[in-house]
Amino acid sequence: MTNTGHTEAKGVRLEGVSRSFGQLKAVDNVSVDIPAGSFFSLLGPSGCGKSTTLRIISGFESPDQGRVYIGEEDVTDVQARRRPTAMVFQNYALFPHMTVGQNVAYGLKVRKLSASDVKSRVQDALRRVDMEAFEGTPVTSLSGGQQQRTALARAVAIEPEVILFDEPLSNLDVALRHQTRAELKALQHRLGLTSIYVTHDQEEAMALSDQIAVMRAGRIVQTGSPKELYQQPDSAFVASFLGGSNVLDDAQLIQRLTGAMPAGGYVVSVRPEHIEVDAEGGVEAEVVAHQYLGMQTSLTLEVDGYRLEARIPGDQEIPTATRIGVTSSRNVLDDR
Ligand code: ATP
């Protein structure tokens, strides 16, 4: 690692990476190619193997099988501190007895940079995240958002080629999360670093990412841009994970609702916004609950003992207990 100027982003490639803990295959034969300079998210429910995959890239965890490449270099057997990666953790992992500046300087001192290089890099990193005024402040007196930015400055200061984020916004409240998300995106764009981001929050992944890999039970089930995944999910799992969906397995109901006749054993996924309410000749449904969300209202419908979610424009009102006809002609897909 140089101590002078800019680093060049490098891509990351995993080839057939697996990692078990006892009987559990936490990561199961994962292969993925993450382009240099891109913002790439690993998205999936709790326990699907996202963090373990990220830790394997950072070198904090070793794979049982498979290889890890950063740029052209096979780093599988390279120690974590010798890899060109920096990690930003969920709890920030800041040293509580140190100031902001000391926290940012820490990794640079470990790398044995000269005092003047440490000083200039700390100032530069703090400037990039708009925290230069806080250099002498103890981290314990910072807000959550400021701690988050300090953690980011600490990662940026070591001039990594790849920056790894493990749910870095989950400790922030909703408003700050949105703001920090926008800052993070802008910063990533400015620095042009390859960013790999772990989250279970689909909205966050969609807002930030160039590409998303959706994980389930240790495997990557689909990779694509947010739009591709949203518009062309290739399984009901991906559809329901991105944007929410009604997943139906009752062939009769599917046929009455959508007009499609699924082959046996398949499930069908229908997005809430693709259910048309008040449709003539549709299936009869009862509105059992509604939640006003501003732009939209979410209706919970009961049809033949099943619950479905539909979305209608926020200015439209359909009271609870109303019986309506519902159909859906769009975005029905078989789970493969
Ligand atoms: P979360 O969002 O909850 O952190 P995740 O998708 O990041 O989930 P991992 O943390 O990678 O999932 O964990 C995958 C599975 O491996 C989980 O079942 C977890 O309990 C297990 N696991 C992870 N690390 C270890 C470990 N060091 N020892 C034993 N089991 C582990």
Short mmCIF file of C-alpha atoms and ligand atoms in Angstrom, two decimals:
data_model
loop_
_atom_site.label_atom_id
_atom_site.label_comp_id
_atom_site.label_asym_id
_atom_site.label_seq_id
_atom_site.Cartn_x
_atom_site.Cartn_y
_atom_site.Cartn_z
CA MET A 1 0.00 0.00 0.00
CA THR A 2 1.36 3.40 -0.92
CA ASN A 3 1.31 6.33 1.46
CA THR A 4 1.25 9.02 -1.13
CA GLY A 5 -1.57 9.38 -3.53
CA HIS A 6 -4.63 7.81 -4.91
CA THR A 7 -5.35 4.18 -5.16
CA GLU A 8 -6.98 2.54 -8.08
CA ALA A 9 -10.18 0.61 -7.58
CA LYS A 10 -9.91 -3.10 -8.16
CA GLY A 11 -12.61 -5.62 -8.84
CA VAL A 12 -13.27 -8.61 -6.59
CA ARG A 13 -13.90 -12.13 -7.79
CA LEU A 14 -15.01 -15.13 -5.79
CA GLU A 15 -14.70 -18.55 -7.36
CA GLY A 16 -16.62 -21.44 -5.82
CA VAL A 17 -16.27 -20.14 -2.27
CA SER A 18 -17.73 -22.26 0.54
CA ARG A 19 -17.55 -22.03 4.31
CA SER A 20 -19.19 -24.34 6.85
CA PHE A 21 -19.61 -24.02 10.59
CA GLY A 22 -20.10 -27.58 11.84
CA GLN A 23 -22.95 -29.03 9.79
CA LEU A 24 -24.10 -25.61 8.59
CA LYS A 25 -23.03 -24.48 5.11
CA ALA A 26 -23.01 -20.74 5.78
CA VAL A 27 -21.60 -19.98 2.31
CA ASP A 28 -22.28 -22.57 -0.34
CA ASN A 29 -20.29 -22.49 -3.57
CA VAL A 30 -20.54 -18.74 -4.20
CA SER A 31 -19.04 -17.35 -7.41
CA VAL A 32 -19.38 -13.67 -8.19
CA ASP A 33 -17.58 -11.05 -10.21
CA ILE A 34 -17.71 -7.55 -8.72
CA PRO A 35 -16.58 -4.88 -11.21
CA ALA A 36 -13.90 -2.37 -10.21
CA GLY A 37 -15.39 0.89 -8.96
CA SER A 38 -18.91 -0.46 -8.60
CA PHE A 39 -21.26 -0.37 -5.65
CA PHE A 40 -22.28 -3.96 -5.11
CA SER A 41 -24.67 -5.23 -2.43
CA LEU A 42 -25.15 -8.64 -0.91
CA LEU A 43 -28.81 -8.70 0.05
CA GLY A 44 -30.74 -11.38 1.86
CA PRO A 45 -32.53 -12.39 5.05
CA SER A 46 -30.76 -12.85 8.37
CA GLY A 47 -28.44 -15.84 8.43
CA CYS A 48 -28.17 -16.29 4.65
CA GLY A 49 -24.36 -15.91 4.68
CA LYS A 50 -23.85 -12.26 3.69
CA SER A 51 -21.51 -11.31 6.53
CA THR A 52 -19.51 -14.50 6.21
CA THR A 53 -19.01 -13.78 2.50
CA LEU A 54 -17.86 -10.25 3.32
CA ARG A 55 -15.51 -11.54 6.02
CA ILE A 56 -14.02 -13.98 3.53
CA ILE A 57 -13.30 -11.06 1.17
CA SER A 58 -11.71 -9.08 4.03
CA GLY A 59 -9.63 -12.05 5.18
CA PHE A 60 -11.19 -12.17 8.68
CA GLU A 61 -12.60 -15.55 7.71
CA SER A 62 -11.05 -18.26 5.51
CA PRO A 63 -13.02 -20.28 2.98
CA ASP A 64 -12.99 -24.09 3.19
CA GLN A 65 -13.05 -24.15 -0.59
CA GLY A 66 -12.71 -21.71 -3.45
CA ARG A 67 -10.54 -18.73 -4.28
CA VAL A 68 -10.75 -14.98 -3.65
CA TYR A 69 -9.22 -12.50 -6.11
CA ILE A 70 -8.75 -8.76 -5.69
CA GLY A 71 -7.87 -7.39 -9.09
CA GLU A 72 -5.72 -10.10 -10.67
CA GLU A 73 -4.20 -11.18 -7.37
CA ASP A 74 -5.27 -14.38 -5.62
CA VAL A 75 -5.55 -13.20 -2.00
CA THR A 76 -7.10 -16.38 -0.57
CA ASP A 77 -4.06 -17.02 1.60
CA VAL A 78 -3.16 -13.38 2.26
CA GLN A 79 -3.68 -12.11 5.83
CA ALA A 80 -6.47 -9.58 6.42
CA ARG A 81 -4.12 -6.71 7.29
CA ARG A 82 -2.17 -7.23 4.09
CA ARG A 83 -5.24 -7.02 1.85
CA PRO A 84 -6.16 -3.72 0.16
CA THR A 85 -9.54 -3.70 1.90
CA ALA A 86 -11.10 -1.64 4.68
CA MET A 87 -14.22 -2.56 6.62
CA VAL A 88 -16.94 -0.33 8.05
CA PHE A 89 -18.87 -2.20 10.75
CA GLN A 90 -22.44 -1.95 11.96
CA ASN A 91 -21.38 -0.82 15.44
CA TYR A 92 -18.56 1.31 13.93
CA ALA A 93 -16.00 -0.38 16.22
CA LEU A 94 -14.51 3.00 17.22
CA PHE A 95 -12.14 3.18 20.18
CA PRO A 96 -14.19 4.97 22.86
CA HIS A 97 -11.23 6.43 24.76
CA MET A 98 -9.86 8.19 21.66
CA THR A 99 -10.74 11.33 19.75
CA VAL A 100 -12.05 11.32 16.21
CA GLY A 101 -8.58 12.12 14.85
CA GLN A 102 -6.90 9.39 16.92
CA ASN A 103 -9.42 6.84 15.70
CA VAL A 104 -8.76 7.75 12.09
CA ALA A 105 -4.98 7.78 12.69
CA TYR A 106 -4.94 4.36 14.33
CA GLY A 107 -4.81 2.21 11.21
CA LEU A 108 -2.18 4.48 9.68
CA LYS A 109 0.09 4.19 12.72
CA VAL A 110 -0.29 0.40 12.64
CA ARG A 111 0.90 0.61 9.04
CA LYS A 112 3.91 2.58 10.30
CA LEU A 113 3.36 5.73 8.26
CA SER A 114 5.44 8.77 9.21
CA ALA A 115 3.88 11.29 11.61
CA SER A 116 3.49 13.89 8.88
CA ASP A 117 1.82 11.41 6.52
CA VAL A 118 -0.54 10.33 9.29
CA LYS A 119 -1.45 13.94 9.98
CA SER A 120 -2.18 14.83 6.37
CA ARG A 121 -4.11 11.63 5.69
CA VAL A 122 -6.26 12.09 8.80
CA GLN A 123 -7.11 15.64 7.78
CA ASP A 124 -7.81 14.59 4.23
CA ALA A 125 -10.07 11.70 5.29
CA LEU A 126 -11.99 13.88 7.75
CA ARG A 127 -12.45 16.55 5.11
CA ARG A 128 -13.93 14.01 2.71
CA VAL A 129 -16.66 13.11 5.19
CA ASP A 130 -17.18 16.70 6.41
CA MET A 131 -15.81 15.98 9.88
CA GLU A 132 -12.67 18.14 9.93
CA ALA A 133 -14.09 20.31 12.71
CA PHE A 134 -14.31 17.26 14.99
CA GLU A 135 -10.72 16.05 14.88
CA GLY A 136 -10.11 16.67 18.60
CA THR A 137 -13.57 15.58 19.78
CA PRO A 138 -13.89 12.39 21.87
CA VAL A 139 -15.94 9.89 19.87
CA THR A 140 -18.21 9.29 22.86
CA SER A 141 -19.68 12.76 22.45
CA LEU A 142 -20.61 12.26 18.78
CA SER A 143 -24.07 11.58 17.40
CA GLY A 144 -24.75 8.28 15.65
CA GLY A 145 -24.36 9.86 12.23
CA GLN A 146 -21.05 11.50 13.18
CA GLN A 147 -19.74 8.20 14.53
CA GLN A 148 -20.73 6.61 11.27
CA ARG A 149 -18.79 9.22 9.30
CA THR A 150 -15.77 8.81 11.58
CA ALA A 151 -15.82 5.07 10.89
CA LEU A 152 -15.99 5.86 7.19
CA ALA A 153 -13.08 8.31 7.44
CA ARG A 154 -11.03 5.66 9.23
CA ALA A 155 -11.69 3.23 6.39
CA VAL A 156 -10.97 5.81 3.67
CA ALA A 157 -7.75 6.98 5.36
CA ILE A 158 -5.91 3.76 4.66
CA GLU A 159 -6.62 4.28 0.96
CA PRO A 160 -8.08 0.86 0.31
CA GLU A 161 -8.90 -0.43 -3.15
CA VAL A 162 -12.06 -2.09 -1.86
CA ILE A 163 -14.28 -0.87 0.95
CA LEU A 164 -16.50 -3.36 2.75
CA PHE A 165 -19.65 -2.34 4.61
CA ASP A 166 -21.43 -4.61 7.07
CA GLU A 167 -24.90 -3.10 7.66
CA PRO A 168 -23.29 0.29 8.41
CA LEU A 169 -26.53 2.25 8.69
CA SER A 170 -28.61 -0.06 10.84
CA ASN A 171 -27.92 1.82 14.09
CA LEU A 172 -29.22 5.11 12.71
CA ASP A 173 -32.80 6.37 12.91
CA VAL A 174 -34.82 6.49 9.70
CA ALA A 175 -34.24 10.14 8.79
CA LEU A 176 -30.50 9.97 9.42
CA ARG A 177 -30.30 6.68 7.58
CA HIS A 178 -31.72 8.31 4.45
CA GLN A 179 -29.39 11.27 4.71
CA THR A 180 -26.32 9.14 5.40
CA ARG A 181 -27.29 6.85 2.54
CA ALA A 182 -27.22 9.79 0.15
CA GLU A 183 -23.85 10.96 1.54
CA LEU A 184 -22.42 7.49 1.24
CA LYS A 185 -23.49 7.25 -2.36
CA ALA A 186 -21.98 10.65 -3.16
CA LEU A 187 -18.74 9.78 -1.39
CA GLN A 188 -18.47 6.45 -3.16
CA HIS A 189 -18.98 8.21 -6.46
CA ARG A 190 -16.27 10.76 -5.66
CA LEU A 191 -13.75 8.20 -4.48
CA GLY A 192 -14.59 5.67 -7.18
CA LEU A 193 -13.80 2.81 -4.78
CA THR A 194 -15.17 -0.66 -5.25
CA SER A 195 -17.76 -0.94 -2.49
CA ILE A 196 -19.29 -4.16 -1.23
CA TYR A 197 -22.25 -3.62 1.00
CA VAL A 198 -24.08 -6.15 3.16
CA THR A 199 -27.68 -5.47 4.08
CA HIS A 200 -31.01 -7.17 4.68
CA ASP A 201 -32.80 -3.93 3.74
CA GLN A 202 -33.98 -4.14 0.15
CA GLU A 203 -34.75 -0.43 -0.09
CA GLU A 204 -31.22 0.44 1.02
CA ALA A 205 -29.70 -2.01 -1.44
CA MET A 206 -31.82 -0.69 -4.29
CA ALA A 207 -31.06 2.95 -3.50
CA LEU A 208 -27.30 2.48 -3.29
CA SER A 209 -26.27 -0.28 -5.64
CA ASP A 210 -25.12 -0.63 -9.21
CA GLN A 211 -25.63 -4.36 -8.77
CA ILE A 212 -27.17 -6.58 -6.14
CA ALA A 213 -26.63 -10.26 -5.45
CA VAL A 214 -29.61 -11.75 -3.62
CA MET A 215 -28.58 -14.52 -1.23
CA ARG A 216 -30.59 -17.33 0.26
CA ALA A 217 -29.28 -20.13 2.48
CA GLY A 218 -25.62 -19.55 1.60
CA ARG A 219 -26.13 -19.23 -2.15
CA ILE A 220 -26.51 -16.37 -4.58
CA VAL A 221 -29.90 -16.86 -6.21
CA GLN A 222 -29.87 -13.89 -8.61
CA THR A 223 -27.55 -11.02 -9.51
CA GLY A 224 -28.50 -7.90 -11.43
CA SER A 225 -29.09 -4.18 -11.34
CA PRO A 226 -31.84 -3.02 -8.94
CA LYS A 227 -34.14 -2.50 -11.93
CA GLU A 228 -33.47 -5.93 -13.40
CA LEU A 229 -34.13 -7.63 -10.09
CA TYR A 230 -37.27 -5.66 -9.47
CA GLN A 231 -38.69 -5.97 -12.96
CA GLN A 232 -37.47 -9.44 -13.86
CA PRO A 233 -37.09 -11.45 -10.68
CA ASP A 234 -36.54 -15.04 -11.66
CA SER A 235 -38.09 -16.50 -8.52
CA ALA A 236 -40.90 -15.73 -6.12
CA PHE A 237 -38.25 -15.42 -3.39
CA VAL A 238 -36.51 -12.55 -5.18
CA ALA A 239 -39.84 -10.92 -6.05
CA SER A 240 -41.02 -10.99 -2.48
CA PHE A 241 -37.66 -9.86 -1.14
CA LEU A 242 -37.43 -6.90 -3.53
CA GLY A 243 -40.49 -4.74 -3.37
CA GLY A 244 -42.73 -7.24 -1.61
CA SER A 245 -45.08 -9.63 -3.26
CA ASN A 246 -48.00 -11.92 -2.68
CA VAL A 247 -46.82 -15.47 -3.12
CA LEU A 248 -49.70 -17.80 -3.93
CA ASP A 249 -49.67 -21.56 -4.11
CA ASP A 250 -53.40 -22.28 -4.47
CA ALA A 251 -53.87 -23.21 -8.12
CA GLN A 252 -57.59 -22.38 -8.13
CA LEU A 253 -57.10 -18.98 -6.58
CA ILE A 254 -54.24 -18.22 -8.96
CA GLN A 255 -56.44 -19.10 -11.89
CA ARG A 256 -59.37 -16.99 -10.70
CA LEU A 257 -57.18 -14.04 -9.85
CA THR A 258 -54.86 -14.02 -12.82
CA GLY A 259 -56.47 -16.17 -15.47
CA ALA A 260 -53.23 -18.19 -15.63
CA MET A 261 -53.24 -21.91 -15.07
CA PRO A 262 -49.98 -22.79 -13.32
CA ALA A 263 -48.52 -26.25 -13.66
CA GLY A 264 -48.68 -28.31 -10.47
CA GLY A 265 -46.20 -27.56 -7.72
CA TYR A 266 -45.46 -23.98 -8.76
CA VAL A 267 -46.07 -20.84 -6.82
CA VAL A 268 -46.99 -17.53 -8.35
CA SER A 269 -45.96 -14.11 -7.19
CA VAL A 270 -48.12 -11.02 -7.65
CA ARG A 271 -46.88 -7.60 -6.62
CA PRO A 272 -49.28 -5.55 -4.47
CA GLU A 273 -49.33 -2.73 -7.03
CA HIS A 274 -50.34 -5.20 -9.74
CA ILE A 275 -53.55 -6.21 -8.04
CA GLU A 276 -56.44 -4.27 -9.52
CA VAL A 277 -59.18 -3.59 -7.04
CA ASP A 278 -62.84 -2.93 -7.72
CA ALA A 279 -62.56 -4.92 -10.93
CA GLU A 280 -65.67 -6.28 -12.55
CA GLY A 281 -65.76 -10.04 -12.69
CA GLY A 282 -62.76 -10.44 -10.41
CA VAL A 283 -62.47 -12.63 -7.36
CA GLU A 284 -64.52 -11.35 -4.45
CA ALA A 285 -62.35 -10.05 -1.64
CA GLU A 286 -63.00 -8.31 1.65
CA VAL A 287 -60.91 -5.37 2.82
CA VAL A 288 -59.80 -6.38 6.32
CA ALA A 289 -57.32 -3.58 7.00
CA HIS A 290 -55.83 -0.53 5.37
CA GLN A 291 -52.68 1.43 6.10
CA TYR A 292 -52.31 4.93 4.75
CA LEU A 293 -48.70 5.38 3.59
CA GLY A 294 -48.87 8.83 1.99
CA MET A 295 -48.50 8.31 -1.76
CA GLN A 296 -50.18 4.93 -1.47
CA THR A 297 -52.56 3.02 0.75
CA SER A 298 -51.84 -0.62 1.50
CA LEU A 299 -54.96 -2.80 1.65
CA THR A 300 -55.04 -6.19 3.31
CA LEU A 301 -57.56 -8.30 1.45
CA GLU A 302 -59.04 -11.63 2.38
CA VAL A 303 -59.86 -13.98 -0.47
CA ASP A 304 -60.98 -17.57 0.17
CA GLY A 305 -59.17 -17.57 3.53
CA TYR A 306 -55.95 -16.14 1.99
CA ARG A 307 -54.51 -12.74 2.82
CA LEU A 308 -53.28 -10.57 -0.05
CA GLU A 309 -51.75 -7.12 -0.06
CA ALA A 310 -52.84 -4.60 -2.67
CA ARG A 311 -51.69 -1.01 -3.15
CA ILE A 312 -53.98 1.78 -4.26
CA PRO A 313 -53.26 5.51 -4.73
CA GLY A 314 -53.13 7.31 -1.39
CA ASP A 315 -55.98 9.63 -2.31
CA GLN A 316 -58.35 6.71 -2.91
CA GLU A 317 -60.37 5.31 -0.02
CA ILE A 318 -61.88 1.88 0.38
CA PRO A 319 -63.16 1.36 3.92
CA THR A 320 -62.59 -1.80 5.95
CA ALA A 321 -65.29 -4.49 5.47
CA THR A 322 -66.03 -3.41 1.88
CA ARG A 323 -66.35 -6.32 -0.52
CA ILE A 324 -64.64 -5.73 -3.85
CA GLY A 325 -63.65 -7.64 -6.97
CA VAL A 326 -59.91 -8.09 -7.54
CA THR A 327 -57.88 -9.30 -10.52
CA SER A 328 -54.30 -9.23 -11.62
CA SER A 329 -53.08 -9.49 -15.15
CA ARG A 330 -49.47 -8.46 -14.60
CA ASN A 331 -46.19 -9.70 -13.32
CA VAL A 332 -47.19 -13.22 -12.59
CA LEU A 333 -44.32 -15.59 -12.58
CA ASP A 334 -43.52 -19.14 -11.89
CA ASP A 335 -40.98 -19.96 -9.26
CA ARG A 336 -38.17 -21.82 -10.94
P1 ATP B 1 -27.16 -11.43 9.62
O1 ATP B 1 -27.80 -10.42 8.73
O2 ATP B 1 -28.08 -11.95 10.67
O3 ATP B 1 -25.81 -11.06 10.13
P2 ATP B 1 -25.92 -12.98 7.53
O4 ATP B 1 -26.68 -13.19 6.27
O5 ATP B 1 -24.86 -11.97 7.52
O6 ATP B 1 -26.92 -12.74 8.70
P3 ATP B 1 -23.90 -14.76 8.48
O7 ATP B 1 -23.56 -13.88 9.65
O8 ATP B 1 -22.94 -14.84 7.38
O9 ATP B 1 -25.32 -14.40 7.92
O10 ATP B 1 -24.17 -16.21 9.06
C1 ATP B 1 -24.57 -17.31 8.24
C2 ATP B 1 -24.82 -18.49 9.12
O11 ATP B 1 -23.59 -18.95 9.67
C3 ATP B 1 -25.73 -18.20 10.29
O12 ATP B 1 -26.58 -19.31 10.51
C4 ATP B 1 -24.78 -18.00 11.44
O13 ATP B 1 -25.37 -18.37 12.67
C5 ATP B 1 -23.64 -18.94 11.08
N1 ATP B 1 -22.34 -18.45 11.58
C6 ATP B 1 -21.72 -17.32 11.20
N2 ATP B 1 -20.53 -17.20 11.81
C7 ATP B 1 -20.39 -18.28 12.61
C8 ATP B 1 -19.36 -18.75 13.50
N3 ATP B 1 -18.24 -18.05 13.70
N4 ATP B 1 -19.60 -19.91 14.15
C9 ATP B 1 -20.72 -20.63 13.96
N5 ATP B 1 -21.72 -20.25 13.13
C10 ATP B 1 -21.57 -19.10 12.46
#
